mmCIF file of C-alpha atoms and ligand atoms in Angstrom:
data_model
loop_
_atom_site.group_PDB
_atom_site.id
_atom_site.type_symbol
_atom_site.label_atom_id
_atom_site.label_comp_id
_atom_site.label_asym_id
_atom_site.label_seq_id
_atom_site.Cartn_x
_atom_site.Cartn_y
_atom_site.Cartn_z
ATOM 1 C CA UNK B 1 55.393 78.957 101.621
ATOM 2 C CA UNK B 2 51.681 79.704 101.351
ATOM 3 C CA UNK B 3 49.672 82.409 103.071
ATOM 4 C CA UNK B 4 46.492 80.969 104.564
ATOM 5 C CA UNK B 5 43.733 83.170 105.941
ATOM 6 C CA UNK B 6 42.316 81.524 109.075
ATOM 7 C CA UNK B 7 39.803 84.232 109.957
ATOM 8 C CA UNK B 8 41.301 86.952 112.110
ATOM 9 C CA UNK B 9 44.851 86.446 110.876
ATOM 10 C CA UNK B 10 46.993 85.051 108.068
ATOM 11 C CA UNK B 11 49.434 82.247 108.775
ATOM 12 C CA UNK B 12 52.397 81.348 106.593
ATOM 13 C CA UNK B 13 52.830 77.639 106.098
ATOM 14 C CA UNK B 14 55.145 75.361 104.205
ATOM 15 C CA UNK B 15 53.135 72.642 102.456
ATOM 16 C CA UNK B 16 55.231 70.050 100.665
ATOM 17 C CA UNK B 17 54.866 66.423 99.563
ATOM 18 C CA UNK B 18 51.913 64.070 99.697
ATOM 19 C CA UNK B 19 50.706 61.246 101.901
ATOM 20 C CA UNK B 20 49.911 61.262 105.618
ATOM 21 C CA UNK B 21 49.974 64.879 106.842
ATOM 22 C CA UNK B 22 52.842 65.511 109.270
ATOM 23 C CA UNK B 23 52.096 68.732 111.151
ATOM 24 C CA UNK B 24 55.377 70.187 112.473
ATOM 25 C CA UNK B 25 54.940 72.793 115.220
ATOM 26 C CA UNK B 26 57.990 74.826 116.131
ATOM 27 C CA UNK B 27 59.345 75.944 119.502
ATOM 28 C CA UNK B 28 59.795 79.391 121.034
ATOM 29 C CA UNK B 29 60.896 81.888 119.706
ATOM 30 C CA UNK B 30 61.530 80.220 116.364
ATOM 31 C CA UNK B 31 59.716 79.419 113.132
ATOM 32 C CA UNK B 32 59.100 76.529 110.720
ATOM 33 C CA UNK B 33 62.734 76.552 109.552
ATOM 34 C CA UNK B 34 63.848 74.589 112.624
ATOM 35 C CA UNK B 35 62.281 71.558 110.880
ATOM 36 C CA UNK B 36 64.245 71.880 107.635
ATOM 37 C CA UNK B 37 66.034 68.559 108.031
ATOM 38 C CA UNK B 38 62.730 66.751 108.649
ATOM 39 C CA UNK B 39 61.060 68.547 105.744
ATOM 40 C CA UNK B 40 63.811 67.385 103.379
ATOM 41 C CA UNK B 41 63.803 63.833 104.707
ATOM 42 C CA UNK B 42 60.088 63.095 105.041
ATOM 43 C CA UNK B 43 58.545 64.987 102.134
ATOM 44 C CA UNK B 44 59.001 61.931 99.899
ATOM 45 C CA UNK B 45 56.676 59.979 102.175
ATOM 46 C CA UNK B 46 54.410 62.482 103.912
ATOM 47 C CA UNK B 47 52.642 65.767 103.342
ATOM 48 C CA UNK B 48 54.724 68.176 105.394
ATOM 49 C CA UNK B 49 52.699 70.979 106.976
ATOM 50 C CA UNK B 50 55.060 73.350 108.783
ATOM 51 C CA UNK B 51 53.416 76.625 109.845
ATOM 52 C CA UNK B 52 54.831 79.694 111.471
ATOM 53 C CA UNK B 53 52.655 80.106 114.555
ATOM 54 C CA UNK B 54 50.821 83.364 115.208
ATOM 55 C CA UNK B 55 53.403 85.999 116.098
ATOM 56 C CA UNK B 56 56.379 84.115 114.634
ATOM 57 C CA UNK B 57 58.212 83.904 111.337
ATOM 58 C CA UNK B 58 56.207 85.503 108.563
ATOM 59 C CA UNK B 59 52.790 84.917 110.134
ATOM 60 C CA UNK B 60 50.497 87.646 111.367
ATOM 61 C CA UNK B 61 51.002 89.014 114.859
ATOM 62 C CA UNK B 62 48.566 89.823 117.658
ATOM 63 C CA UNK B 63 49.430 91.807 120.745
ATOM 64 C CA UNK B 64 48.734 90.988 124.368
ATOM 65 C CA UNK B 65 48.500 87.314 125.271
ATOM 66 C CA UNK B 66 48.480 84.365 122.879
ATOM 67 C CA UNK B 67 47.666 81.201 124.819
ATOM 68 C CA UNK B 68 48.650 77.670 123.873
ATOM 69 C CA UNK B 69 44.944 77.022 123.339
ATOM 70 C CA UNK B 70 44.813 79.920 120.862
ATOM 71 C CA UNK B 71 47.665 78.382 118.880
ATOM 72 C CA UNK B 72 45.843 75.021 118.912
ATOM 73 C CA UNK B 73 42.663 76.733 117.685
ATOM 74 C CA UNK B 74 44.729 78.401 114.945
ATOM 75 C CA UNK B 75 46.091 75.033 113.793
ATOM 76 C CA UNK B 76 42.604 73.559 113.745
ATOM 77 C CA UNK B 77 41.427 76.430 111.551
ATOM 78 C CA UNK B 78 44.552 76.137 109.408
ATOM 79 C CA UNK B 79 43.798 72.478 108.644
ATOM 80 C CA UNK B 80 40.204 73.397 107.800
ATOM 81 C CA UNK B 81 41.347 76.249 105.558
ATOM 82 C CA UNK B 82 43.734 73.872 103.765
ATOM 83 C CA UNK B 83 40.929 71.279 103.407
ATOM 84 C CA UNK B 84 43.009 68.689 105.276
ATOM 85 C CA UNK B 85 40.388 66.365 106.700
ATOM 86 C CA UNK B 86 42.611 63.318 106.985
ATOM 87 C CA UNK B 87 44.026 62.688 110.481
ATOM 88 C CA UNK B 88 47.485 64.199 111.014
ATOM 89 C CA UNK B 89 50.612 63.184 112.841
ATOM 90 C CA UNK B 90 51.066 66.080 115.281
ATOM 91 C CA UNK B 91 54.761 66.701 115.982
ATOM 92 C CA UNK B 92 55.570 69.574 118.343
ATOM 93 C CA UNK B 93 58.795 70.708 119.965
ATOM 94 C CA UNK B 94 58.785 72.443 123.338
ATOM 95 C CA UNK B 95 56.224 75.276 122.968
ATOM 96 C CA UNK B 96 54.988 73.267 119.986
ATOM 97 C CA UNK B 97 54.427 70.422 122.461
ATOM 98 C CA UNK B 98 52.515 72.720 124.841
ATOM 99 C CA UNK B 99 50.322 73.565 121.845
ATOM 100 C CA UNK B 100 50.070 69.838 121.111
ATOM 101 C CA UNK B 101 48.589 69.033 124.519
ATOM 102 C CA UNK B 102 45.885 71.631 123.888
ATOM 103 C CA UNK B 103 45.338 70.361 120.355
ATOM 104 C CA UNK B 104 44.864 66.869 121.737
ATOM 105 C CA UNK B 105 42.456 68.128 124.406
ATOM 106 C CA UNK B 106 40.218 69.920 121.897
ATOM 107 C CA UNK B 107 40.758 68.270 118.532
ATOM 108 C CA UNK B 108 41.950 64.717 119.209
ATOM 109 C CA UNK B 109 39.709 63.335 116.469
ATOM 110 C CA UNK B 110 42.150 64.998 114.052
ATOM 111 C CA UNK B 111 45.214 63.222 115.506
ATOM 112 C CA UNK B 112 46.438 59.875 114.132
ATOM 113 C CA UNK B 113 49.645 59.936 116.178
ATOM 114 C CA UNK B 114 51.487 62.332 118.415
ATOM 115 C CA UNK B 115 55.199 63.203 118.634
ATOM 116 C CA UNK B 116 56.271 65.135 121.734
ATOM 117 C CA UNK B 117 59.794 66.502 121.297
ATOM 118 C CA UNK B 118 61.794 68.210 124.050
ATOM 119 C CA UNK B 119 58.709 69.499 125.837
ATOM 120 C CA UNK B 120 57.129 69.669 129.288
ATOM 121 C CA UNK B 121 53.796 68.744 130.858
ATOM 122 C CA UNK B 122 54.096 70.824 134.038
ATOM 123 C CA UNK B 123 52.986 74.445 134.321
ATOM 124 C CA UNK B 124 55.434 77.235 135.117
ATOM 125 C CA UNK B 125 56.231 77.749 138.777
ATOM 126 C CA UNK B 126 55.019 81.173 140.010
ATOM 127 C CA UNK B 127 58.635 82.380 139.829
ATOM 128 C CA UNK B 128 59.123 81.112 136.265
ATOM 129 C CA UNK B 129 55.846 82.711 135.193
ATOM 130 C CA UNK B 130 56.884 86.001 136.776
ATOM 131 C CA UNK B 131 60.213 85.866 134.952
ATOM 132 C CA UNK B 132 58.416 85.325 131.644
ATOM 133 C CA UNK B 133 56.227 88.379 132.242
ATOM 134 C CA UNK B 134 59.310 90.452 133.023
ATOM 135 C CA UNK B 135 61.011 89.155 129.903
ATOM 136 C CA UNK B 136 57.935 90.069 127.840
ATOM 137 C CA UNK B 137 58.217 93.664 129.076
ATOM 138 C CA UNK B 138 61.937 93.756 128.295
ATOM 139 C CA UNK B 139 61.405 92.336 124.793
ATOM 140 C CA UNK B 140 58.827 95.047 124.131
ATOM 141 C CA UNK B 141 61.225 97.737 125.377
ATOM 142 C CA UNK B 142 64.548 96.479 124.004
ATOM 143 C CA UNK B 143 63.615 94.156 121.128
ATOM 144 C CA UNK B 144 64.159 90.501 120.224
ATOM 145 C CA UNK B 145 67.832 90.605 121.241
ATOM 146 C CA UNK B 146 66.557 90.068 124.794
ATOM 147 C CA UNK B 147 65.092 86.728 123.692
ATOM 148 C CA UNK B 148 68.327 85.839 121.908
ATOM 149 C CA UNK B 149 70.304 86.418 125.094
ATOM 150 C CA UNK B 150 67.821 84.528 127.261
ATOM 151 C CA UNK B 151 67.110 81.559 125.007
ATOM 152 C CA UNK B 152 69.970 80.858 122.624
ATOM 153 C CA UNK B 153 72.422 79.591 125.282
ATOM 154 C CA UNK B 154 69.788 77.097 126.449
ATOM 155 C CA UNK B 155 68.750 75.708 123.080
ATOM 156 C CA UNK B 156 71.791 73.638 122.088
ATOM 157 C CA UNK B 157 74.210 71.070 123.444
ATOM 158 C CA UNK B 158 77.720 72.308 124.187
ATOM 159 C CA UNK B 159 79.072 70.301 121.246
ATOM 160 C CA UNK B 160 76.657 72.050 118.876
ATOM 161 C CA UNK B 161 77.967 75.471 119.876
ATOM 162 C CA UNK B 162 81.483 74.244 119.108
ATOM 163 C CA UNK B 163 80.918 72.109 116.009
ATOM 164 C CA UNK B 164 77.939 73.739 114.300
ATOM 165 C CA UNK B 165 78.155 77.511 114.878
ATOM 166 C CA UNK B 166 76.299 78.156 111.611
ATOM 167 C CA UNK B 167 73.259 76.352 113.034
ATOM 168 C CA UNK B 168 73.321 78.516 116.145
ATOM 169 C CA UNK B 169 73.729 81.615 113.987
ATOM 170 C CA UNK B 170 70.756 80.645 111.813
ATOM 171 C CA UNK B 171 68.518 80.386 114.884
ATOM 172 C CA UNK B 172 69.893 83.689 116.211
ATOM 173 C CA UNK B 173 68.842 85.351 112.963
ATOM 174 C CA UNK B 174 65.365 83.803 113.176
ATOM 175 C CA UNK B 175 64.884 85.211 116.681
ATOM 176 C CA UNK B 176 66.275 88.631 115.730
ATOM 177 C CA UNK B 177 63.790 88.752 112.845
ATOM 178 C CA UNK B 178 60.785 88.004 115.082
ATOM 179 C CA UNK B 179 58.294 90.732 115.981
ATOM 180 C CA UNK B 180 58.719 91.667 119.676
ATOM 181 C CA UNK B 181 54.929 91.704 120.055
ATOM 182 C CA UNK B 182 54.770 88.064 118.967
ATOM 183 C CA UNK B 183 57.529 87.035 121.375
ATOM 184 C CA UNK B 184 55.928 88.903 124.275
ATOM 185 C CA UNK B 185 52.459 87.497 123.570
ATOM 186 C CA UNK B 186 53.787 83.913 123.520
ATOM 187 C CA UNK B 187 55.735 84.477 126.748
ATOM 188 C CA UNK B 188 52.556 85.667 128.451
ATOM 189 C CA UNK B 189 50.684 82.682 127.004
ATOM 190 C CA UNK B 190 53.289 80.174 128.198
ATOM 191 C CA UNK B 191 53.255 81.767 131.660
ATOM 192 C CA UNK B 192 49.569 80.860 132.021
ATOM 193 C CA UNK B 193 49.653 77.414 130.412
ATOM 194 C CA UNK B 194 48.076 74.661 132.502
ATOM 195 C CA UNK B 195 49.696 71.606 134.040
ATOM 196 C CA UNK B 196 48.587 68.755 131.780
ATOM 197 C CA UNK B 197 49.988 65.738 133.656
ATOM 198 C CA UNK B 198 46.464 64.494 134.456
ATOM 199 C CA UNK B 199 45.726 64.388 130.742
ATOM 200 C CA UNK B 200 48.669 62.209 129.727
ATOM 201 C CA UNK B 201 47.098 58.823 130.675
ATOM 202 C CA UNK B 202 44.118 59.742 128.482
ATOM 203 C CA UNK B 203 46.176 60.271 125.319
ATOM 204 C CA UNK B 204 44.917 57.401 123.200
ATOM 205 C CA UNK B 205 46.968 57.973 120.048
ATOM 206 C CA UNK B 206 50.301 56.198 119.516
ATOM 207 C CA UNK B 207 52.888 58.649 120.827
ATOM 208 C CA UNK B 208 56.611 59.057 120.361
ATOM 209 C CA UNK B 209 58.437 60.947 123.108
ATOM 210 C CA UNK B 210 61.820 62.285 121.970
ATOM 211 C CA UNK B 211 64.439 64.215 123.920
ATOM 212 C CA UNK B 212 68.002 65.350 123.279
ATOM 213 C CA UNK B 213 70.326 63.770 125.829
ATOM 214 C CA UNK B 214 71.695 67.191 126.851
ATOM 215 C CA UNK B 215 68.393 69.068 126.837
ATOM 216 C CA UNK B 216 68.655 71.638 129.635
ATOM 217 C CA UNK B 217 65.057 72.910 129.377
ATOM 218 C CA UNK B 218 63.004 69.704 129.149
ATOM 219 C CA UNK B 219 65.301 67.247 130.840
ATOM 220 C CA UNK B 220 65.566 63.530 130.084
ATOM 221 C CA UNK B 221 64.135 62.367 133.439
ATOM 222 C CA UNK B 222 61.149 64.685 133.184
ATOM 223 C CA UNK B 223 60.427 63.570 129.631
ATOM 224 C CA UNK B 224 60.745 59.929 130.673
ATOM 225 C CA UNK B 225 57.893 60.593 133.133
ATOM 226 C CA UNK B 226 55.796 61.919 130.246
ATOM 227 C CA UNK B 227 56.507 58.765 128.227
ATOM 228 C CA UNK B 228 55.679 56.550 131.215
ATOM 229 C CA UNK B 229 52.351 58.333 131.720
ATOM 230 C CA UNK B 230 51.147 57.974 128.112
ATOM 231 C CA UNK B 231 49.781 54.446 127.595
ATOM 232 C CA UNK B 232 50.837 53.752 123.991
ATOM 233 C CA UNK B 233 54.208 55.499 123.902
ATOM 234 C CA UNK B 234 57.647 54.909 122.457
ATOM 235 C CA UNK B 235 60.698 56.603 123.929
ATOM 236 C CA UNK B 236 63.906 57.790 122.275
ATOM 237 C CA UNK B 237 66.877 59.753 123.621
ATOM 238 C CA UNK B 238 68.818 61.544 120.868
ATOM 239 C CA UNK B 239 72.579 61.528 121.453
ATOM 240 C CA UNK B 240 74.779 64.595 120.866
ATOM 241 C CA UNK B 241 71.775 66.906 121.041
ATOM 242 C CA UNK B 242 70.281 69.456 123.410
ATOM 243 C CA UNK B 243 66.839 71.058 123.282
ATOM 244 C CA UNK B 244 66.852 71.312 119.469
ATOM 245 C CA UNK B 245 67.187 67.578 118.860
ATOM 246 C CA UNK B 246 65.621 67.514 115.337
ATOM 247 C CA UNK B 247 68.116 70.140 114.193
ATOM 248 C CA UNK B 248 71.179 69.027 116.142
ATOM 249 C CA UNK B 249 71.109 65.338 115.319
ATOM 250 C CA UNK B 250 68.711 64.994 112.379
ATOM 251 C CA UNK B 251 69.955 61.580 111.251
ATOM 252 C CA UNK B 252 69.098 59.837 114.516
ATOM 253 C CA UNK B 253 65.959 61.934 114.983
ATOM 254 C CA UNK B 254 64.690 61.129 111.480
ATOM 255 C CA UNK B 255 65.431 57.416 111.826
ATOM 256 C CA UNK B 256 63.504 57.331 115.102
ATOM 257 C CA UNK B 257 60.548 59.180 113.602
ATOM 258 C CA UNK B 258 60.591 57.025 110.451
ATOM 259 C CA UNK B 259 60.589 53.856 112.575
ATOM 260 C CA UNK B 260 57.661 55.203 114.605
ATOM 261 C CA UNK B 261 55.751 56.074 111.449
ATOM 262 C CA UNK B 262 56.752 52.679 109.973
ATOM 263 C CA UNK B 263 58.008 54.281 106.781
HETATM 264 C C1 MLT P 1 60.756 76.355 123.495
HETATM 265 O O1 MLT P 1 61.770 75.832 123.005
HETATM 266 O O2 MLT P 1 59.692 76.390 122.898
HETATM 267 C C2 MLT P 1 60.885 76.978 124.872
HETATM 268 O O3 MLT P 1 62.025 76.500 125.507
HETATM 269 C C3 MLT P 1 59.680 76.744 125.698
HETATM 270 C C4 MLT P 1 59.759 77.377 127.030
HETATM 271 O O4 MLT P 1 60.380 78.452 127.174
HETATM 272 O O5 MLT P 1 59.160 76.843 127.978
#
């Protein structure tokens, strides 16, 4: 991992391999380690750039609200700071996908292709946004265990809980190690993220839309609508996987991504 100063903060980023840059943007409330099976598989072919977003993993933390646009701005500055001027493949999961929409909106000249994994294009309902704000307060008062209790049961397919408890435990430890201020700031940022459905028909880059068949957060039907709305899109459902499809079924996920990237 490298520490990269992007101006007001330092981000930690894994930078491995060479070739087309594959920018892997993690979900909430996780870090770059959720991509370990992709990092191992693709680093022979691509330059893997897997940051910890502001407030997560080992990256610097800011209090208050961190919007999806702020994360996109951070990634833009990260690429500049790493002197990566070649176009990247932007691959984001869930919150990483919310960041991806904003990255596309502001920095699409940097994007060669887009991979939207287990994510959503709609905004929060007022009730969902309110719940996030309440959860942010609870995380600040009681710590990251609140996020473990709220999120962990929703991240995986039932079969993953039974067959791969070590994977669930690894993600639990990541969340428990996350600064409450970072979790709360991202919750507040997600609560105010915009609905981006109008933007989807304007996404001009080749796009792969991937979803775990048992994803309970970004459901298959909703993700199918995202794929249908993006003109140049491919669509893959990952079997035996929930919301964490790249981690739960890496073989199928990696084959699908390799086929999309024509590796
Ligand atoms: C994620 O995996 O990033 C979260 O499920 C996103 C969300 O809470 O909307």
